[in-house]
mmCIF file of C-alpha atoms and ligand atoms in Angstrom:
data_model
loop_
_atom_site.group_PDB
_atom_site.id
_atom_site.type_symbol
_atom_site.label_atom_id
_atom_site.label_comp_id
_atom_site.label_asym_id
_atom_site.label_seq_id
_atom_site.Cartn_x
_atom_site.Cartn_y
_atom_site.Cartn_z
ATOM 1 C CA MET A 1 -16.923 1.364 30.078
ATOM 2 C CA ALA A 2 -13.833 0.831 27.903
ATOM 3 C CA GLU A 3 -11.397 3.727 28.228
ATOM 4 C CA GLY A 4 -8.303 2.771 26.236
ATOM 5 C CA PHE A 5 -7.832 1.077 22.905
ATOM 6 C CA GLU A 6 -10.737 -1.299 23.649
ATOM 7 C CA LYS A 7 -13.202 1.479 22.909
ATOM 8 C CA PHE A 8 -12.117 1.475 19.246
ATOM 9 C CA GLY A 9 -12.824 -2.249 18.854
ATOM 10 C CA PHE A 10 -9.876 -2.816 16.522
ATOM 11 C CA PRO A 11 -9.994 -6.160 14.663
ATOM 12 C CA GLU A 12 -8.600 -9.186 16.534
ATOM 13 C CA GLY A 13 -8.342 -7.198 19.783
ATOM 14 C CA LYS A 14 -5.197 -5.429 18.565
ATOM 15 C CA ARG A 15 -3.982 -1.972 19.559
ATOM 16 C CA TYR A 16 -4.114 -0.813 15.979
ATOM 17 C CA ASN A 17 -6.416 -1.180 13.032
ATOM 18 C CA SER A 18 -4.796 -3.913 10.955
ATOM 19 C CA PHE A 19 -5.809 -4.255 7.322
ATOM 20 C CA VAL A 20 -5.733 -8.058 7.454
ATOM 21 C CA GLY A 21 -8.161 -7.866 10.370
ATOM 22 C CA TYR A 22 -10.316 -5.374 8.456
ATOM 23 C CA PHE A 23 -10.610 -7.818 5.540
ATOM 24 C CA LYS A 24 -11.482 -10.700 7.834
ATOM 25 C CA ARG A 25 -14.113 -8.676 9.611
ATOM 26 C CA LYS A 26 -15.629 -7.223 6.457
ATOM 27 C CA TYR A 27 -15.540 -10.280 4.184
ATOM 28 C CA GLY A 28 -15.591 -13.065 6.757
ATOM 29 C CA GLU A 29 -12.289 -14.583 5.649
ATOM 30 C CA ARG A 30 -8.651 -13.888 4.927
ATOM 31 C CA LEU A 31 -8.000 -12.508 1.426
ATOM 32 C CA GLN A 32 -4.535 -12.740 -0.065
ATOM 33 C CA LYS A 33 -3.203 -10.354 -2.678
ATOM 34 C CA ILE A 34 -1.467 -11.832 -5.721
ATOM 35 C CA VAL A 35 0.983 -9.416 -7.304
ATOM 36 C CA LEU A 36 0.657 -9.005 -11.082
ATOM 37 C CA ASP A 37 2.805 -7.401 -13.703
ATOM 38 C CA ALA A 38 0.398 -6.472 -16.497
ATOM 39 C CA GLY A 39 3.044 -4.889 -18.707
ATOM 40 C CA PHE A 40 2.387 -1.261 -17.815
ATOM 41 C CA THR A 41 5.052 1.408 -17.862
ATOM 42 C CA CYS A 42 5.173 4.705 -16.024
ATOM 43 C CA PRO A 43 4.788 8.314 -17.198
ATOM 44 C CA ASN A 44 7.693 9.290 -15.002
ATOM 45 C CA ARG A 45 9.938 7.034 -17.070
ATOM 46 C CA ASP A 46 8.675 7.303 -20.637
ATOM 47 C CA GLY A 47 8.936 11.090 -20.849
ATOM 48 C CA SER A 48 5.280 12.115 -20.623
ATOM 49 C CA VAL A 49 5.819 13.366 -17.053
ATOM 50 C CA GLY A 50 9.529 12.795 -16.607
ATOM 51 C CA ARG A 51 12.461 10.603 -17.504
ATOM 52 C CA GLY A 52 14.538 8.338 -15.312
ATOM 53 C CA GLY A 53 11.744 7.745 -12.795
ATOM 54 C CA CYS A 54 11.703 8.392 -9.063
ATOM 55 C CA THR A 55 15.246 8.404 -7.706
ATOM 56 C CA TYR A 56 14.653 5.348 -5.486
ATOM 57 C CA CYS A 57 12.813 3.229 -8.037
ATOM 58 C CA ASP A 58 13.813 -0.203 -9.200
ATOM 59 C CA ASN A 59 10.598 -2.130 -9.817
ATOM 60 C CA ALA A 60 12.448 -5.454 -9.853
ATOM 61 C CA ALA A 61 13.150 -4.989 -6.144
ATOM 62 C CA PHE A 62 9.469 -4.784 -5.299
ATOM 63 C CA HIS A 63 7.784 -7.705 -6.971
ATOM 64 C CA PRO A 64 7.954 -11.467 -6.482
ATOM 65 C CA SER A 65 9.417 -13.924 -8.990
ATOM 66 C CA TYR A 66 6.064 -15.389 -10.148
ATOM 67 C CA SER A 67 4.949 -11.974 -11.405
ATOM 68 C CA THR A 68 6.542 -11.159 -14.743
ATOM 69 C CA SER A 69 4.896 -9.444 -17.657
ATOM 70 C CA GLY A 70 5.819 -12.216 -20.128
ATOM 71 C CA LYS A 71 3.194 -14.499 -18.537
ATOM 72 C CA SER A 72 -0.574 -14.202 -18.944
ATOM 73 C CA LEU A 73 -2.488 -12.774 -15.997
ATOM 74 C CA HIS A 74 -4.110 -16.162 -15.325
ATOM 75 C CA GLN A 75 -0.714 -17.853 -15.284
ATOM 76 C CA GLN A 76 0.624 -15.262 -12.847
ATOM 77 C CA LEU A 77 -2.476 -15.736 -10.695
ATOM 78 C CA ASP A 78 -2.188 -19.534 -10.715
ATOM 79 C CA GLU A 79 1.512 -19.399 -9.822
ATOM 80 C CA GLY A 80 0.909 -16.730 -7.174
ATOM 81 C CA ILE A 81 -1.843 -18.828 -5.577
ATOM 82 C CA GLU A 82 0.494 -21.863 -5.491
ATOM 83 C CA PHE A 83 3.223 -19.697 -3.950
ATOM 84 C CA HIS A 84 0.984 -18.396 -1.167
ATOM 85 C CA LYS A 85 -0.697 -21.766 -0.496
ATOM 86 C CA VAL A 86 2.501 -22.902 1.222
ATOM 87 C CA ARG A 87 2.091 -20.316 3.962
ATOM 88 C CA TYR A 88 -1.675 -19.731 3.980
ATOM 89 C CA ARG A 89 -3.157 -23.160 3.347
ATOM 90 C CA THR A 90 -6.715 -22.251 4.231
ATOM 91 C CA THR A 91 -6.971 -19.118 2.079
ATOM 92 C CA GLU A 92 -9.603 -19.584 -0.609
ATOM 93 C CA HIS A 93 -10.012 -16.209 -2.241
ATOM 94 C CA TYR A 94 -7.600 -13.711 -3.697
ATOM 95 C CA LEU A 95 -7.285 -10.145 -4.817
ATOM 96 C CA ALA A 96 -5.459 -9.535 -8.103
ATOM 97 C CA TYR A 97 -2.953 -6.843 -7.231
ATOM 98 C CA PHE A 98 -1.898 -4.746 -10.220
ATOM 99 C CA GLN A 99 1.290 -3.526 -8.644
ATOM 100 C CA SER A 100 4.150 -3.045 -11.085
ATOM 101 C CA PHE A 101 4.634 0.472 -12.473
ATOM 102 C CA SER A 102 1.472 2.607 -12.983
ATOM 103 C CA ASN A 103 -1.552 0.394 -13.422
ATOM 104 C CA THR A 104 -4.006 2.952 -14.786
ATOM 105 C CA TYR A 105 -1.530 4.259 -17.357
ATOM 106 C CA ALA A 106 -3.250 3.031 -20.548
ATOM 107 C CA PRO A 107 -6.418 3.830 -22.510
ATOM 108 C CA LEU A 108 -9.602 2.840 -20.694
ATOM 109 C CA GLU A 109 -10.392 0.045 -23.169
ATOM 110 C CA ARG A 110 -7.060 -1.630 -22.406
ATOM 111 C CA LEU A 111 -7.603 -1.244 -18.656
ATOM 112 C CA ARG A 112 -11.028 -2.856 -18.945
ATOM 113 C CA GLU A 113 -9.559 -5.881 -20.756
ATOM 114 C CA LEU A 114 -6.874 -6.395 -18.129
ATOM 115 C CA TYR A 115 -8.996 -5.892 -15.025
ATOM 116 C CA GLU A 116 -11.826 -8.033 -16.383
ATOM 117 C CA GLU A 117 -9.400 -10.773 -17.415
ATOM 118 C CA ALA A 118 -8.096 -10.952 -13.826
ATOM 119 C CA LEU A 119 -11.632 -10.938 -12.444
ATOM 120 C CA SER A 120 -12.564 -13.900 -14.641
ATOM 121 C CA HIS A 121 -10.235 -16.139 -12.586
ATOM 122 C CA PRO A 122 -12.530 -18.242 -10.373
ATOM 123 C CA SER A 123 -10.539 -17.652 -7.167
ATOM 124 C CA VAL A 124 -10.281 -13.891 -7.616
ATOM 125 C CA VAL A 125 -12.834 -11.782 -5.742
ATOM 126 C CA GLY A 126 -11.461 -8.355 -6.482
ATOM 127 C CA ILE A 127 -8.711 -6.144 -7.802
ATOM 128 C CA VAL A 128 -6.299 -3.754 -6.150
ATOM 129 C CA ILE A 129 -4.862 -1.170 -8.524
ATOM 130 C CA GLY A 130 -1.599 0.513 -7.617
ATOM 131 C CA THR A 131 -1.017 3.743 -9.494
ATOM 132 C CA ARG A 132 0.229 7.324 -9.459
ATOM 133 C CA PRO A 133 -2.181 10.107 -8.488
ATOM 134 C CA ASP A 134 -1.618 11.804 -11.868
ATOM 135 C CA CYS A 135 -2.656 8.680 -13.791
ATOM 136 C CA VAL A 136 -6.410 8.707 -13.182
ATOM 137 C CA ASP A 137 -9.241 10.721 -14.676
ATOM 138 C CA GLU A 138 -13.014 10.924 -14.332
ATOM 139 C CA ALA A 139 -13.729 8.302 -17.009
ATOM 140 C CA LYS A 140 -11.379 5.695 -15.502
ATOM 141 C CA LEU A 141 -12.726 6.272 -12.000
ATOM 142 C CA ASP A 142 -16.346 6.169 -13.222
ATOM 143 C CA TYR A 143 -15.645 2.796 -14.815
ATOM 144 C CA LEU A 144 -14.074 1.471 -11.594
ATOM 145 C CA ALA A 145 -17.047 2.708 -9.578
ATOM 146 C CA ASP A 146 -19.418 0.948 -12.002
ATOM 147 C CA LEU A 147 -17.334 -2.214 -11.703
ATOM 148 C CA ALA A 148 -17.483 -2.084 -7.888
ATOM 149 C CA GLN A 149 -21.216 -1.502 -7.939
ATOM 150 C CA GLY A 150 -21.954 -4.484 -10.161
ATOM 151 C CA ARG A 151 -22.884 -2.482 -13.273
ATOM 152 C CA VAL A 152 -20.160 -3.897 -15.538
ATOM 153 C CA LEU A 153 -19.961 -7.681 -15.128
ATOM 154 C CA ALA A 154 -23.567 -8.860 -15.261
ATOM 155 C CA ASP A 155 -22.944 -12.559 -14.555
ATOM 156 C CA TRP A 156 -20.089 -12.246 -12.080
ATOM 157 C CA ARG A 157 -20.715 -14.207 -8.846
ATOM 158 C CA ARG A 158 -18.489 -15.209 -5.940
ATOM 159 C CA SER A 159 -19.175 -16.731 -2.568
ATOM 160 C CA LEU A 160 -17.212 -15.350 0.379
ATOM 161 C CA ALA A 161 -17.674 -16.536 3.959
ATOM 162 C CA GLY A 162 -19.233 -13.234 4.990
ATOM 163 C CA GLU A 163 -20.996 -12.533 1.699
ATOM 164 C CA PRO A 164 -22.152 -15.761 0.040
ATOM 165 C CA ASP A 165 -23.990 -13.954 -2.754
ATOM 166 C CA ARG A 166 -21.481 -11.357 -3.799
ATOM 167 C CA THR A 167 -22.352 -9.998 -7.259
ATOM 168 C CA ALA A 168 -19.703 -7.283 -7.664
ATOM 169 C CA PRO A 169 -15.943 -7.461 -7.297
ATOM 170 C CA ILE A 170 -14.018 -5.709 -4.558
ATOM 171 C CA VAL A 171 -12.185 -2.752 -6.115
ATOM 172 C CA ILE A 172 -9.452 -0.882 -4.249
ATOM 173 C CA VAL A 173 -7.333 1.914 -5.705
ATOM 174 C CA GLU A 174 -3.934 2.394 -4.092
ATOM 175 C CA TYR A 175 -1.994 5.591 -4.730
ATOM 176 C CA GLY A 176 1.713 6.080 -4.318
ATOM 177 C CA ILE A 177 1.735 9.397 -2.464
ATOM 178 C CA GLU A 178 5.125 8.863 -0.764
ATOM 179 C CA SER A 179 5.259 12.248 1.003
ATOM 180 C CA CYS A 180 2.834 14.996 2.014
ATOM 181 C CA TYR A 181 5.442 17.655 1.234
ATOM 182 C CA ASP A 182 6.393 19.067 -2.143
ATOM 183 C CA VAL A 183 10.087 19.644 -1.436
ATOM 184 C CA PRO A 184 10.926 15.950 -0.845
ATOM 185 C CA LEU A 185 8.616 15.023 -3.747
ATOM 186 C CA GLN A 186 10.631 17.287 -6.042
ATOM 187 C CA ARG A 187 13.873 15.979 -4.676
ATOM 188 C CA ILE A 188 12.973 12.369 -5.490
ATOM 189 C CA ASN A 189 11.836 13.433 -8.977
ATOM 190 C CA ARG A 190 8.343 12.213 -8.260
ATOM 191 C CA GLY A 191 6.769 14.326 -10.995
ATOM 192 C CA HIS A 192 3.627 15.270 -9.049
ATOM 193 C CA ASP A 193 2.879 17.319 -5.973
ATOM 194 C CA PHE A 194 0.839 16.583 -2.863
ATOM 195 C CA GLU A 195 -2.161 18.537 -4.146
ATOM 196 C CA THR A 196 -2.406 16.142 -7.108
ATOM 197 C CA ALA A 197 -2.509 13.246 -4.651
ATOM 198 C CA ARG A 198 -5.143 14.942 -2.519
ATOM 199 C CA ARG A 199 -7.331 15.546 -5.574
ATOM 200 C CA ALA A 200 -7.002 11.962 -6.842
ATOM 201 C CA VAL A 201 -7.868 10.477 -3.429
ATOM 202 C CA ARG A 202 -10.940 12.721 -3.154
ATOM 203 C CA MET A 203 -12.149 11.964 -6.689
ATOM 204 C CA THR A 204 -11.809 8.237 -5.991
ATOM 205 C CA ALA A 205 -13.457 8.225 -2.566
ATOM 206 C CA GLU A 206 -16.329 10.396 -3.845
ATOM 207 C CA ARG A 207 -17.273 7.502 -6.102
ATOM 208 C CA GLY A 208 -17.569 5.112 -3.167
ATOM 209 C CA LEU A 209 -14.324 3.292 -3.961
ATOM 210 C CA ASP A 210 -11.965 2.128 -1.217
ATOM 211 C CA VAL A 211 -8.737 4.119 -1.436
ATOM 212 C CA GLY A 212 -5.339 3.176 -0.050
ATOM 213 C CA ALA A 213 -2.088 5.121 -0.064
ATOM 214 C CA HIS A 214 1.581 4.397 0.218
ATOM 215 C CA PHE A 215 4.116 6.571 2.027
ATOM 216 C CA ILE A 216 7.882 6.326 2.475
ATOM 217 C CA LEU A 217 9.418 7.335 5.798
ATOM 218 C CA GLY A 218 12.903 8.810 5.480
ATOM 219 C CA LEU A 219 12.939 10.591 2.121
ATOM 220 C CA PRO A 220 15.690 13.206 1.737
ATOM 221 C CA GLY A 221 14.615 16.606 2.972
ATOM 222 C CA GLU A 222 11.936 15.225 5.319
ATOM 223 C CA THR A 223 12.650 15.398 9.050
ATOM 224 C CA ARG A 224 11.139 13.170 11.711
ATOM 225 C CA GLN A 225 9.009 16.078 12.893
ATOM 226 C CA MET A 226 7.696 16.606 9.354
ATOM 227 C CA MET A 227 6.786 12.917 9.167
ATOM 228 C CA LEU A 228 4.929 13.109 12.480
ATOM 229 C CA ASP A 229 3.155 16.293 11.378
ATOM 230 C CA SER A 230 2.136 14.637 8.114
ATOM 231 C CA CYS A 231 -0.201 12.367 10.113
ATOM 232 C CA ALA A 232 -2.669 15.272 10.316
ATOM 233 C CA LEU A 233 -2.583 15.646 6.509
ATOM 234 C CA ILE A 234 -3.003 11.897 6.032
ATOM 235 C CA ASN A 235 -5.910 11.825 8.491
ATOM 236 C CA ASP A 236 -7.685 14.466 6.407
ATOM 237 C CA LEU A 237 -7.572 12.370 3.243
ATOM 238 C CA PRO A 238 -10.613 10.102 2.733
ATOM 239 C CA LEU A 239 -8.441 6.983 2.823
ATOM 240 C CA ARG A 240 -9.474 3.515 3.952
ATOM 241 C CA SER A 241 -5.951 2.154 4.358
ATOM 242 C CA VAL A 242 -2.304 3.168 4.452
ATOM 243 C CA LYS A 243 1.046 1.498 3.888
ATOM 244 C CA PHE A 244 4.300 2.874 5.212
ATOM 245 C CA HIS A 245 7.816 1.772 4.298
ATOM 246 C CA GLN A 246 11.073 2.824 5.826
ATOM 247 C CA LEU A 247 13.297 4.124 3.025
ATOM 248 C CA GLN A 248 15.475 1.353 1.650
ATOM 249 C CA ILE A 249 18.180 2.482 -0.724
ATOM 250 C CA VAL A 250 18.271 0.102 -3.649
ATOM 251 C CA LYS A 251 21.572 -0.600 -5.404
ATOM 252 C CA GLY A 252 22.089 1.111 -8.731
ATOM 253 C CA THR A 253 19.446 3.792 -8.199
ATOM 254 C CA ARG A 254 20.127 7.508 -8.357
ATOM 255 C CA MET A 255 19.286 7.673 -4.683
ATOM 256 C CA GLU A 256 22.215 5.408 -3.876
ATOM 257 C CA LYS A 257 24.542 8.090 -5.212
ATOM 258 C CA GLU A 258 22.635 10.919 -3.540
ATOM 259 C CA TYR A 259 22.863 9.137 -0.205
ATOM 260 C CA ALA A 260 26.592 8.547 -0.658
ATOM 261 C CA ASP A 261 27.065 12.269 -1.403
ATOM 262 C CA SER A 262 24.732 13.745 1.271
ATOM 263 C CA PRO A 263 23.880 11.219 4.004
ATOM 264 C CA GLN A 264 23.058 14.074 6.386
ATOM 265 C CA ASP A 265 19.919 14.831 4.329
ATOM 266 C CA PHE A 266 18.399 11.443 5.156
ATOM 267 C CA GLU A 267 16.717 10.277 8.360
ATOM 268 C CA ARG A 268 17.790 6.667 8.872
ATOM 269 C CA PHE A 269 16.329 4.513 11.617
ATOM 270 C CA ALA A 270 17.824 1.683 13.597
ATOM 271 C CA LEU A 271 15.150 -0.983 14.115
ATOM 272 C CA ASP A 272 14.526 -0.103 17.736
ATOM 273 C CA GLU A 273 14.203 3.596 16.893
ATOM 274 C CA TYR A 274 11.878 2.836 14.014
ATOM 275 C CA LEU A 275 9.553 0.811 16.233
ATOM 276 C CA ASP A 276 9.278 3.726 18.644
ATOM 277 C CA PHE A 277 8.936 6.213 15.825
ATOM 278 C CA PHE A 278 6.179 4.205 14.187
ATOM 279 C CA VAL A 279 4.342 3.960 17.495
ATOM 280 C CA ASP A 280 4.550 7.781 17.614
ATOM 281 C CA MET A 281 3.023 7.864 14.120
ATOM 282 C CA LEU A 282 0.286 5.397 15.056
ATOM 283 C CA GLU A 283 -0.713 7.464 18.056
ATOM 284 C CA ARG A 284 -1.425 10.377 15.710
ATOM 285 C CA LEU A 285 -3.204 8.434 12.971
ATOM 286 C CA ARG A 286 -6.974 8.313 12.710
ATOM 287 C CA PRO A 287 -8.238 5.076 14.306
ATOM 288 C CA THR A 288 -10.483 4.343 11.306
ATOM 289 C CA LEU A 289 -7.454 4.103 8.987
ATOM 290 C CA SER A 290 -6.458 0.492 8.383
ATOM 291 C CA ILE A 291 -2.718 -0.086 8.564
ATOM 292 C CA GLU A 292 -1.650 -2.473 5.847
ATOM 293 C CA ARG A 293 2.106 -2.263 6.289
ATOM 294 C CA PHE A 294 4.552 -0.362 8.406
ATOM 295 C CA VAL A 295 7.825 -1.675 6.974
ATOM 296 C CA GLY A 296 9.172 -2.578 3.549
ATOM 297 C CA GLU A 297 10.959 -5.780 2.632
ATOM 298 C CA VAL A 298 13.340 -5.362 -0.290
ATOM 299 C CA PRO A 299 15.173 -8.668 -0.923
ATOM 300 C CA PRO A 300 18.760 -8.427 0.450
ATOM 301 C CA ARG A 301 20.378 -8.807 -2.989
ATOM 302 C CA PHE A 302 18.981 -5.395 -4.002
ATOM 303 C CA VAL A 303 20.515 -3.406 -1.134
ATOM 304 C CA ASN A 304 24.061 -2.720 0.064
ATOM 305 C CA GLU A 305 23.230 -3.092 3.715
ATOM 306 C CA THR A 306 20.545 -4.748 5.837
ATOM 307 C CA PRO A 307 20.876 -2.780 9.085
ATOM 308 C CA TRP A 308 17.925 -4.613 10.652
ATOM 309 C CA GLY A 309 19.268 -8.061 9.745
ATOM 310 C CA LEU A 310 17.136 -10.551 7.844
ATOM 311 C CA ILE A 311 14.078 -10.106 9.999
ATOM 312 C CA ARG A 312 10.714 -11.048 8.475
ATOM 313 C CA ASN A 313 7.571 -8.964 8.367
ATOM 314 C CA VAL A 314 5.671 -11.285 10.699
ATOM 315 C CA GLU A 315 8.359 -10.847 13.364
ATOM 316 C CA LEU A 316 8.336 -7.057 12.880
ATOM 317 C CA ILE A 317 4.573 -7.000 13.393
ATOM 318 C CA ARG A 318 5.055 -8.906 16.633
ATOM 319 C CA LEU A 319 7.683 -6.410 17.781
ATOM 320 C CA LEU A 320 5.389 -3.496 16.968
ATOM 321 C CA GLU A 321 2.560 -5.068 18.962
ATOM 322 C CA GLN A 322 4.907 -5.620 21.900
ATOM 323 C CA ARG A 323 6.074 -2.001 21.727
ATOM 324 C CA LEU A 324 2.501 -0.697 21.726
ATOM 325 C CA GLU A 325 1.794 -2.810 24.769
ATOM 326 C CA ALA A 326 4.986 -1.795 26.581
ATOM 327 C CA ARG A 327 4.161 1.867 26.042
ATOM 328 C CA MET A 328 0.510 1.217 26.948
ATOM 329 C CA THR A 329 -0.622 3.086 23.873
ATOM 330 C CA TRP A 330 -2.611 2.535 20.672
ATOM 331 C CA GLN A 331 -3.467 3.922 17.249
ATOM 332 C CA GLY A 332 -5.267 7.245 17.532
ATOM 333 C CA ARG A 333 -4.423 7.902 21.186
ATOM 334 C CA LEU A 334 -3.297 11.437 20.270
ATOM 335 C CA TYR A 335 -5.668 11.851 17.334
ATOM 336 C CA VAL A 336 -7.876 14.904 17.496
ATOM 337 C CA GLU A 337 -10.772 14.947 15.096
ATOM 338 C CA GLY A 338 -10.551 18.046 12.863
HETATM 339 S S1 SF4 B 401 6.029 6.306 -10.241
HETATM 340 FE FE1 SF4 B 401 6.454 4.244 -9.488
HETATM 341 S S2 SF4 B 401 7.089 3.067 -11.296
HETATM 342 FE FE2 SF4 B 401 7.185 5.237 -11.834
HETATM 343 S S3 SF4 B 401 9.322 5.787 -11.474
HETATM 344 FE FE3 SF4 B 401 8.173 6.317 -9.618
HETATM 345 S S4 SF4 B 401 8.300 4.515 -8.270
HETATM 346 FE FE4 SF4 B 401 8.961 3.881 -10.351
#
């Protein structure tokens, strides 16, 4: 009988539950996200929640060149598909990823137009909606649940390798939670607390929608022990997937100044340390959580320093896998079901 990581049956025989592997297993093929800028703004910038935004935020640093709000969604999708075809020649289907700013921050009628426009692209099989936890309500989530259950787009049909007669789009909601602690959230001027995030994740999962969340490792006021302890809080959320980024301090942001003034308040990681630290995190994370990312990749022109060099995500994934193997460990090894 399998004793170690084999007993979890992670996709592709890995020692952790990779999101790419989850997609392949669930839908029978690789799905690629295409980042879109649909022209949204953010309540933490326009004054309805706050002004100036989160202290680390510069949206330009986080989205690719093909995605700009001056272009139609179909044009961004076509250009994004061309862009990704170079690396993933055999990919046939895509997820429209509403990423820039807060992608549920508009009246429901406007959201419907945008999401349904993206879903009308013949290569798009679903949408991923990145947003803040304080930017959803019952009506918006009910609509998304109806969309995911095939009650909105009567004639919508797609043929995936694992689901040749798919009649409803894939719908994933991805919340920027960033930290499970209110003190760092206040310090980065996030404009919401952890309880708001917990409530939004629950309301979304209750409707049968897949929920993802994003966290930043290394925010000011958050120690390594706090980050490790936050795994228990993350495990308790009804999430399907998680993304983690090491904090990268983007030029020109308020955080750049804060870091210059008080570097002792920040946990910074050398690459080798981060690999070990992330393995420590993985050991504590629920094995059913899919890991979509464990590092961020801000283009070098947006940062003052690149302490890890110009190493690509694919190489970092390889290093993480090697580290898991060297330590003979796996995701969930220290996880205790609550
Ligand atoms: S919520 Fe997102 S878009 Fe808004 S300020 Fe914060 S990081 Fe930027």
